[in-house]
Amino acid sequence: MPASAVPATITNISCYQFASLSGLKELRTRLLAVCKDRGLKGTILLSPEGINMFLAGARKHIDALVDDLRGIPGLEGLKPKYSESAEQPFRRMLVRLKKEIIAFGVEGIEPAKHTSPRLEARELKQWLDEGRPVILYDTRNDYEVKLGTFKGAVVAGIDHFRDFPAAVARLPPEMKKVPVVTFCTGGIRCEKAAPFMEREGFEQIWQLEGGILKYFEECGGAHYEGECFVFDQRVGVDPALAETESAQCFVCQTPLSEEDQADVRYVSHVSCPYCFKTTEEQQRESIEQRHAAIRAATTPLPGRVPYDHERPVHVPAVCDHKTLLDVLCHVMPHIGREAWLRASEAGRLADKQGQPVTADKVVRAGEHYLHRTPAQREPEVNPDIRVLFEDEAILVLNKPAPLPMHVGGRFNRNTLQFILDIVWHPLRPRSVHRLDANTTGVVVLCKTRHFASLVQPQFERGEIEKVYLARVQGHPPQDEFICEAPVSAEAGKLGGRTVDEAGLEARTEFRVMKRNADGTALLEARPITGRTNQIRIHLWHLGFPIVGDAAYLADGQVGETQTLAVEDPPLCLHAWRITFTHPLSKRRVTHEAKPPAWAVA
């Protein structure tokens, strides 16, 4: 039969040998070629301390390889454990070089030089048959023990063999005086576990020769409950060394009994009873991961590190044949003519090719220019963005303050959008409405342009229900009242708006929730229309300006500050609740952002 043919019965072997080996790179190359030529699959680990392998294939090719290995100095005593399977349990052939053939990480434990006394399988069975006082100590990982172990065995309770020393430290001191037999799957871990326990003061230590598999081979299932986990696609074998119906979870790697596989929480390649998460648990875990990513993206803040910034300037039609200075003053009037002249003198104005231009250059409509700001460093913002909900269509956040949502003025990187683009890359969440930089609360974004096209029009049609909380100066005389003062269409000082009889229609409904002893009141505000700064303007107009508002002041004047500093007292305006139609389910959904401290004091 050619080596590539699959035999009717597959022979499986597992074996190891501690020995001082050298020339490992050349040995690896030779063994890999021989195994592939003979159609063998599995894994061989080579290290300076010996060899460990799990292989499967035709019996004659397995025997030929074992004979080859026994010809290597130190491996003459190689003793494989055999079992049979109907199918090849391994997908490929690997030969790997390792520091240790069984990772332990404890200096001075060298099985090639010293091992604890070995106890043959039949002798252990006789001890157990006679009821001799002996402790069986299972040195395997917890997920292996799950499938079965010796009756009454003490379990190490570890997830990895490197945790074994700590497990031994937890054992009761009196156990050091009684007979202890360590065991594992094939014996290799006990080659290190038992000598380590000797070194720790255990006086009567044995290691089960050949492990559970050798015990099954010679003694069957006497004194053993369940099956034995094996490190191949068979997952488990019974005391007859036959493959069982146990499976292994693709996600968490937990061995699964037939009962586990019948559980409704078991979905192949998706979940099992041990790693299954409810929708709420999945959402909570996903949100925690997002919060960690946000912290990473904002430590330090993106705009804290100096960078050269180029802001594009588009020449509008009304500025055709005017100077670039006229354009800049028209597009960004809040900066001021003198500031633009200084920028020109400093060489910070350029055409779209990057060539410097002066402020007196006559420009044409549709042209593009650049305003350069070298080594720009942006003001600090509050990056504590909290995810309230996320699915494949929408993202709902509790926005902190101060934090601008979009690029503008002094802010380019220290913005909500810039941070979200980093965290959700390659997606670019699209905001479907806005909050002022100084306003906290619930914000809705969409994952794609398509979903945004289904949500944003709801704002335009007045189908979105929004509820804000505002703490204002003064006590409104009525418990419920409405303001319908029109809001100016054009931006004024600091880019804000004011009440303007010729402006845009606006309506806000208010309800007093609490009148405080300090002369402030807590209001619920429902903006029916969505004009810029609408709630702030309406309350200012009514004589109840919002506490902490640096733009709409108590004396009826407009202030000099647009975005507050992090250390400033907060603007007491919070987007509390929003209701809209979900673009996928088509159902009305409501999301709420927890009120800040000033709203519950």
XYZ file of C-alpha atoms in Angstrom:
601
model
C 0.000 0.000 0.000
C 1.493 3.421 -0.914
C 2.283 5.721 1.985
C -0.355 8.239 0.890
C -3.200 5.724 1.023
C -5.462 5.720 4.090
C -5.537 2.301 5.839
C -8.797 0.760 7.030
C -7.635 1.112 10.655
C -5.471 3.938 11.944
C -2.836 3.210 14.587
C -2.335 5.988 17.153
C 0.703 6.258 19.373
C 1.727 8.606 22.131
C 5.138 8.448 23.732
C 7.884 10.507 25.215
C 11.428 10.042 26.411
C 13.562 12.354 28.488
C 17.101 12.323 27.125
C 19.890 14.764 26.301
C 19.441 15.459 22.598
C 21.527 17.596 20.244
C 21.509 18.449 16.542
C 17.810 19.226 16.825
C 17.444 21.311 13.647
C 18.845 18.546 11.459
C 16.777 15.927 13.333
C 13.633 18.011 12.831
C 14.204 18.225 9.069
C 14.838 14.469 8.791
C 11.822 13.423 10.899
C 9.448 15.729 9.024
C 10.512 14.299 5.679
C 10.283 10.677 6.900
C 6.835 11.142 8.436
C 5.392 12.850 5.381
C 6.862 10.159 3.113
C 5.169 7.469 5.240
C 1.821 9.257 5.405
C 1.997 9.872 9.146
C 0.261 12.816 10.792
C 0.484 14.338 14.240
C 2.999 16.312 16.278
C 6.557 15.624 17.396
C 8.124 17.961 19.952
C 11.910 18.020 20.176
C 13.916 19.769 22.865
C 17.326 19.447 24.531
C 15.553 17.477 27.307
C 13.952 14.847 25.032
C 11.079 13.983 22.690
C 7.287 13.947 23.002
C 4.993 12.836 20.210
C 1.449 11.997 19.163
C 1.268 10.282 15.784
C -1.231 8.321 13.693
C -1.033 6.285 10.503
C -0.558 2.784 9.151
C 0.859 0.362 11.762
C 3.831 -0.675 9.665
C 4.867 2.954 9.096
C 4.411 3.758 12.784
C 6.594 0.772 13.753
C 9.255 1.761 11.213
C 9.451 5.282 12.653
C 9.683 3.978 16.233
C 12.568 1.725 15.170
C 14.315 4.738 13.616
C 13.907 6.779 16.786
C 15.260 3.979 18.980
C 18.471 4.237 16.983
C 19.081 7.747 18.375
C 21.320 7.780 21.487
C 19.123 8.290 24.556
C 15.926 7.096 22.888
C 16.668 3.355 22.952
C 13.992 2.773 25.595
C 11.158 4.547 23.766
C 7.852 2.833 24.732
C 4.821 4.005 22.733
C 1.237 3.512 23.905
C -0.967 2.184 21.116
C -4.654 2.631 20.286
C -6.755 2.307 17.145
C -9.254 4.592 15.417
C -11.393 4.373 12.302
C -10.236 7.765 11.020
C -7.058 9.814 11.024
C -7.353 12.066 14.137
C -4.776 14.631 12.966
C -4.941 17.089 10.073
C -1.243 17.569 9.367
C 2.302 16.614 10.335
C 4.302 18.962 12.565
C 7.777 18.670 14.066
C 8.518 21.524 16.462
C 11.540 22.615 18.472
C 10.830 23.597 22.085
C 12.768 24.570 25.203
C 10.897 21.865 27.125
C 8.871 18.929 25.816
C 6.398 19.640 28.586
C 6.310 23.277 29.679
C 6.889 23.589 33.435
C 9.233 26.520 33.922
C 10.836 25.295 37.163
C 14.621 25.234 37.349
C 16.390 22.139 38.601
C 13.743 19.558 37.630
C 15.510 17.331 35.071
C 13.771 13.980 34.461
C 16.660 12.727 32.328
C 18.779 12.774 35.499
C 16.219 12.019 38.204
C 12.620 10.835 38.375
C 10.473 9.638 41.254
C 9.756 5.901 41.733
C 7.430 4.501 39.065
C 4.349 2.491 39.911
C 3.176 0.057 37.251
C -0.516 0.117 36.303
C -1.213 -3.434 37.535
C 0.433 -2.702 40.876
C -1.686 0.434 41.339
C -4.802 -1.602 40.596
C -3.735 -4.168 43.194
C -3.231 -1.414 45.777
C -6.680 -0.050 45.036
C -8.239 -3.535 45.071
C -6.706 -4.112 48.500
C -7.890 -0.713 49.760
C -4.409 0.456 50.657
C -4.316 4.029 52.060
C -3.026 6.020 49.104
C -3.848 9.413 47.622
C -4.247 9.599 43.849
C -3.219 13.082 42.691
C -4.489 14.197 39.256
C -1.931 16.602 37.790
C -3.949 17.393 34.665
C -5.800 20.570 33.706
C -9.381 21.057 34.833
C -10.852 20.710 31.347
C -9.261 17.242 31.046
C -10.496 16.132 34.450
C -14.023 17.045 33.373
C -14.259 13.897 31.211
C -13.130 11.528 33.958
C -10.610 10.612 36.640
C -9.871 7.929 39.257
C -12.488 7.531 41.968
C -11.653 9.711 44.972
C -8.683 11.376 43.271
C -7.432 14.736 44.518
C -7.505 17.170 41.590
C -4.796 19.821 41.140
C -7.377 22.379 39.989
C -5.244 24.116 37.351
C -5.715 25.564 33.878
C -2.112 25.044 32.777
C 0.719 22.803 33.937
C 2.779 25.907 34.749
C 0.266 26.505 37.574
C 1.164 23.169 39.200
C 3.702 24.524 41.754
C 1.062 26.897 43.123
C -1.428 23.999 43.336
C 1.062 21.940 45.350
C 1.561 24.862 47.737
C -2.178 24.745 48.499
C -2.155 21.064 49.529
C -2.596 20.296 53.252
C 0.701 19.770 55.125
C -0.382 16.324 56.392
C -0.439 15.058 52.801
C 3.378 15.181 52.821
C 3.468 12.162 55.178
C 1.180 9.756 53.264
C 1.677 7.738 50.046
C 0.830 9.826 46.965
C 0.595 8.501 43.398
C 0.652 11.215 40.733
C -0.959 10.525 37.365
C -1.715 12.261 34.068
C -2.725 11.213 30.547
C 0.443 9.440 29.421
C 2.878 9.997 32.284
C 4.982 12.834 30.923
C 3.735 15.535 33.284
C 4.361 13.307 36.295
C 8.000 13.021 35.240
C 8.269 16.621 36.448
C 5.369 16.835 38.897
C 6.519 13.981 41.134
C 10.178 15.101 41.503
C 8.939 18.624 42.217
C 6.700 17.320 45.000
C 9.651 15.360 46.403
C 11.665 18.554 46.459
C 8.788 20.272 48.293
C 8.951 17.726 51.120
C 6.473 14.990 50.101
C 8.015 11.835 51.521
C 6.213 9.003 49.682
C 5.764 9.945 46.023
C 5.182 7.638 43.040
C 4.324 8.384 39.431
C 1.937 6.147 37.524
C 3.974 4.558 34.748
C 2.419 5.312 31.358
C -0.380 7.372 32.863
C -4.098 6.757 32.415
C -3.702 5.394 28.893
C -1.317 2.646 30.031
C -3.655 1.877 32.939
C -6.579 1.513 30.507
C -4.471 -0.744 28.308
C -3.509 -3.108 31.139
C -6.335 -2.765 33.663
C -9.390 -1.434 31.843
C -11.700 0.882 33.771
C -11.334 -0.549 37.282
C -11.434 2.246 39.907
C -11.837 4.870 37.147
C -14.921 6.932 36.369
C -15.609 8.333 32.901
C -13.193 8.564 30.009
C -9.784 10.066 29.307
C -9.252 13.292 27.416
C -6.724 12.963 24.588
C -5.066 15.725 22.629
C -6.338 14.929 19.151
C -9.599 15.012 17.224
C -10.923 12.000 19.135
C -11.267 14.212 22.267
C -11.891 11.241 24.573
C -11.227 7.479 24.793
C -12.920 4.940 27.059
C -11.157 2.291 29.183
C -11.087 0.046 26.095
C -9.127 2.840 24.357
C -11.998 3.275 21.895
C -13.026 6.721 20.738
C -16.063 8.077 22.617
C -18.841 10.390 21.502
C -17.360 13.315 23.417
C -16.691 16.489 21.461
C -14.806 19.681 22.170
C -16.158 23.208 22.003
C -14.631 25.071 19.084
C -14.790 28.373 21.001
C -13.682 27.628 24.581
C -12.072 24.185 24.009
C -14.071 22.574 26.838
C -14.648 18.805 26.367
C -18.341 18.087 25.856
C -20.189 14.929 26.836
C -23.181 13.662 24.866
C -25.398 15.385 27.427
C -23.535 18.665 26.894
C -23.980 18.349 23.137
C -27.743 17.838 23.601
C -28.002 21.128 25.510
C -29.818 23.885 23.600
C -26.887 26.211 24.303
C -24.556 24.000 22.233
C -24.225 25.260 18.676
C -21.348 23.763 16.711
C -18.529 26.283 16.178
C -20.552 28.951 18.039
C -21.091 28.131 21.731
C -21.520 25.434 24.360
C -23.126 25.324 27.845
C -19.828 26.535 29.354
C -19.199 29.601 27.164
C -22.715 30.461 26.037
C -23.608 34.085 26.655
C -27.038 35.651 26.623
C -27.631 38.623 24.343
C -27.294 40.906 27.369
C -24.011 39.266 28.390
C -22.637 39.541 24.863
C -23.659 43.203 24.708
C -22.039 43.888 28.100
C -18.796 42.166 27.091
C -18.706 43.973 23.756
C -19.286 47.327 25.448
C -16.478 46.671 27.947
C -14.143 45.971 25.027
C -15.224 49.206 23.331
C -14.560 51.188 26.507
C -11.066 49.713 26.717
C -10.449 50.680 23.082
C -11.702 54.227 23.730
C -9.331 54.556 26.691
C -6.445 53.374 24.511
C -7.353 55.822 21.725
C -7.538 58.780 24.121
C -4.427 58.088 26.220
C -2.994 60.547 25.441
C -5.682 62.633 23.770
C -5.152 62.653 19.977
C -4.829 66.443 19.888
C -2.416 66.674 22.803
C 0.555 65.660 20.630
C 1.619 68.631 18.436
C 0.955 68.159 14.719
C 0.936 70.240 11.534
C -2.644 70.884 10.497
C -3.941 72.013 7.099
C -7.520 73.281 6.957
C -9.061 73.481 3.471
C -10.729 76.753 2.458
C -13.308 76.685 -0.352
C -14.089 79.920 -2.213
C -17.900 80.347 -2.320
C -19.682 81.934 -5.276
C -20.355 85.165 -3.385
C -16.599 85.711 -3.051
C -15.764 85.408 -6.749
C -13.068 87.933 -7.763
C -12.493 88.992 -4.167
C -9.250 88.669 -2.220
C -8.360 85.569 -0.223
C -8.535 87.758 2.883
C -12.156 88.609 2.060
C -12.906 84.891 1.650
C -11.350 83.980 4.994
C -13.221 86.731 6.818
C -16.465 85.586 5.162
C -16.006 81.864 5.866
C -14.537 82.209 9.383
C -15.526 85.666 10.652
C -14.931 84.738 14.305
C -11.159 84.630 13.753
C -10.829 88.288 12.745
C -9.175 90.213 9.904
C -5.960 90.994 11.794
C -5.424 87.352 12.636
C -5.720 86.404 8.956
C -3.214 89.107 7.987
C -0.744 87.716 10.541
C -1.276 84.196 9.114
C -0.502 85.560 5.645
C 2.670 87.302 6.819
C 3.780 84.069 8.521
C 3.386 82.130 5.250
C 0.579 79.952 6.555
C -1.722 80.435 3.552
C -1.206 78.221 0.486
C -2.889 77.056 -2.698
C -4.073 73.453 -3.090
C -0.616 72.458 -4.397
C 0.907 73.741 -1.165
C 2.549 76.830 -2.658
C 2.426 79.938 -0.378
C -0.022 82.712 -1.325
C -0.719 86.120 0.201
C -3.953 87.464 1.627
C -4.337 89.997 -1.198
C -4.515 87.341 -3.907
C -7.647 87.684 -6.049
C -9.473 84.369 -6.135
C -12.209 82.708 -8.190
C -15.305 80.852 -6.999
C -14.729 77.092 -6.596
C -11.001 77.379 -5.941
C -9.435 75.693 -2.908
C -6.787 77.046 -0.553
C -5.129 75.872 2.653
C -4.726 77.437 6.061
C -1.713 75.899 7.771
C -1.236 75.714 11.531
C 2.210 74.323 12.439
C 2.718 72.293 15.634
C -0.928 72.654 16.560
C -1.885 71.447 20.005
C -5.555 71.325 20.862
C -7.288 72.216 24.137
C -8.043 69.373 26.535
C -11.445 67.663 26.338
C -13.307 65.052 28.357
C -12.802 61.669 26.594
C -15.064 59.600 28.896
C -17.304 58.369 26.055
C -19.670 55.638 27.249
C -21.307 53.127 24.929
C -24.965 52.579 25.822
C -25.916 50.239 22.970
C -24.454 48.830 19.771
C -25.692 46.466 17.091
C -24.980 46.008 13.397
C -26.953 49.150 12.487
C -26.658 51.771 15.217
C -24.389 53.036 17.963
C -25.782 54.886 20.980
C -23.405 56.857 23.215
C -23.451 58.968 26.345
C -21.324 61.913 25.212
C -19.240 63.679 27.890
C -18.482 67.387 27.990
C -16.629 69.346 26.990
C -16.171 67.376 23.764
C -16.985 68.741 20.291
C -18.691 66.244 18.023
C -17.056 67.405 14.788
C -14.078 69.348 13.466
C -14.320 73.066 14.050
C -12.445 76.049 15.446
C -9.600 74.919 17.703
C -10.623 71.246 17.513
C -9.656 68.785 14.839
C -8.514 65.604 16.587
C -9.963 66.106 20.055
C -13.448 65.456 18.702
C -15.971 62.690 19.134
C -15.878 61.785 15.435
C -12.071 61.537 15.289
C -11.999 59.243 18.334
C -14.815 57.045 17.008
C -13.058 56.704 13.653
C -10.040 55.272 15.482
C -11.981 52.863 17.686
C -14.428 51.592 15.061
C -11.968 51.493 12.124
C -12.541 50.614 9.301
C -16.138 51.707 9.998
C -16.818 55.426 10.320
C -19.935 55.856 12.464
C -22.155 58.600 11.069
C -23.876 60.996 13.464
C -27.517 61.634 12.564
C -27.906 64.601 14.945
C -25.662 66.832 17.048
C -25.060 67.957 20.603
C -23.108 71.063 21.523
C -19.568 70.494 22.757
C -20.658 71.512 26.272
C -23.821 69.346 26.316
C -23.740 65.830 27.709
C -25.998 62.902 26.993
C -27.408 60.453 24.498
C -26.182 60.575 20.902
C -27.228 58.233 18.077
C -24.896 57.276 15.235
C -25.318 54.817 12.368
C -22.789 52.228 11.219
C -23.304 52.798 7.472
C -24.591 55.411 5.053
C -27.606 53.173 4.347
C -28.721 53.038 7.980
C -28.099 56.770 8.372
C -30.428 57.389 5.411
C -33.182 55.578 7.358
C -32.685 57.374 10.688
C -31.708 60.947 9.787
C -34.940 61.746 7.881
C -36.876 60.926 11.067
C -35.376 64.082 12.598
C -36.376 66.123 9.566
C -39.946 64.749 9.710
C -40.239 65.477 13.443
C -40.620 61.791 14.337
C -37.836 61.766 16.915
C -38.790 62.308 20.557
C -36.042 63.999 22.575
C -36.065 64.808 26.270
C -33.406 66.966 27.925
C -32.664 67.902 31.521
C -31.668 71.484 32.266
C -30.789 73.245 35.498
C -31.652 76.919 35.191
C -31.189 80.106 37.152
C -34.473 81.209 38.690
C -37.832 79.582 39.406
C -40.308 79.537 36.504
C -43.746 80.480 37.886
C -45.600 77.816 35.891
C -45.065 74.070 36.238
C -45.455 73.620 32.480
C -44.837 76.200 29.759
C -43.912 76.508 26.074
C -41.545 78.790 24.167
C -42.056 79.444 20.439
C -39.593 82.276 19.890
C -38.059 82.063 16.372
C -34.327 81.313 16.198
C -32.017 83.188 13.827
C -31.044 81.322 10.671
C -27.558 82.831 10.428
C -24.712 82.272 12.861
C -23.640 85.233 14.893
C -21.009 85.779 17.541
C -19.048 82.587 18.296
C -21.146 80.790 15.688
C -24.233 80.867 17.918
C -27.830 81.925 17.262
C -30.277 84.282 18.980
C -33.989 84.981 19.056
C -34.957 86.652 15.766
C -38.548 87.505 14.809
C -37.563 86.955 11.177
C -35.826 83.680 12.007
C -36.808 80.028 11.872
C -39.851 78.587 13.579
C -38.951 76.900 16.886
C -40.909 75.264 19.695
C -39.764 73.841 23.039
C -41.992 72.403 25.751
C -40.844 72.676 29.373
C -41.878 71.068 32.664
C -40.541 72.004 36.099
C -39.309 68.900 37.912
C -37.858 70.587 41.004
C -37.356 74.057 42.433
C -34.161 74.144 44.468
C -33.438 76.183 47.591
C -30.375 77.734 45.941
C -32.566 79.584 43.475
C -32.114 77.136 40.599
C -34.686 74.804 39.082
C -34.489 71.444 37.325
C -36.496 71.356 34.105
C -37.490 68.738 31.586
C -37.170 70.166 28.066
C -38.716 68.675 24.919
C -37.524 70.367 21.706
C -40.234 69.841 19.087
C -38.123 71.492 16.416
C -34.364 71.110 16.132
C -32.761 74.517 15.768
C -29.141 75.157 16.742
C -28.841 75.963 20.487
C -32.653 75.972 20.672
C -33.132 74.980 24.323
C -30.385 77.321 25.529
C -31.747 80.240 23.480
C -35.353 79.706 24.579
C -34.481 79.543 28.280
C -32.181 82.574 27.943
C -34.969 84.438 26.149
C -37.442 83.565 28.936
C -35.052 84.855 31.601
C -33.993 81.450 32.929
C -30.502 80.889 31.474
C -28.943 77.493 31.983
C -26.474 77.184 34.845
C -22.907 77.093 33.513
C -23.761 78.532 30.071
C -20.815 80.751 29.101
C -22.463 81.935 25.874
C -26.024 82.908 26.840
C -25.492 84.943 30.011
C -27.867 85.939 32.800
C -27.556 89.665 31.949
C -28.947 89.048 28.480
C -25.560 89.372 26.825
C -23.681 86.853 24.657
C -20.430 85.704 26.260
C -16.957 85.270 24.811
C -16.583 81.496 25.287
C -17.749 78.825 22.871
C -16.280 75.549 24.211
C -15.682 75.306 27.954
C -12.376 74.172 29.436
C -12.292 70.808 31.198
C -11.845 72.491 34.576
C -14.763 74.924 34.090
C -18.109 74.376 35.855
C -20.303 72.281 33.529
C -23.111 73.482 31.329
C -26.148 71.975 33.076
C -27.828 70.653 29.935
C -28.130 66.900 29.385
C -29.715 64.948 26.522
C -31.551 62.481 28.718
C -33.710 60.337 26.457
C -34.301 59.730 22.743
C -36.951 57.645 20.949
C -36.867 56.727 17.256
C -37.649 53.907 14.821
C -34.854 51.351 14.577
C -33.709 50.991 10.942
C -33.687 47.170 11.103
C -36.517 46.103 13.403
C -38.737 49.045 12.351
C -39.833 49.230 15.994
C -39.813 52.321 18.199
C -36.862 52.147 20.593
C -35.858 54.383 23.481
C -32.343 54.943 24.808
C -31.495 56.886 27.930
C -28.288 58.404 29.314
C -27.959 58.438 33.086
C -28.505 61.964 34.491
C -25.326 63.731 35.695
C -24.727 64.660 39.329
C -26.096 68.199 38.958
C -29.484 66.767 37.884
C -29.904 64.491 40.907
C -28.469 66.700 43.651
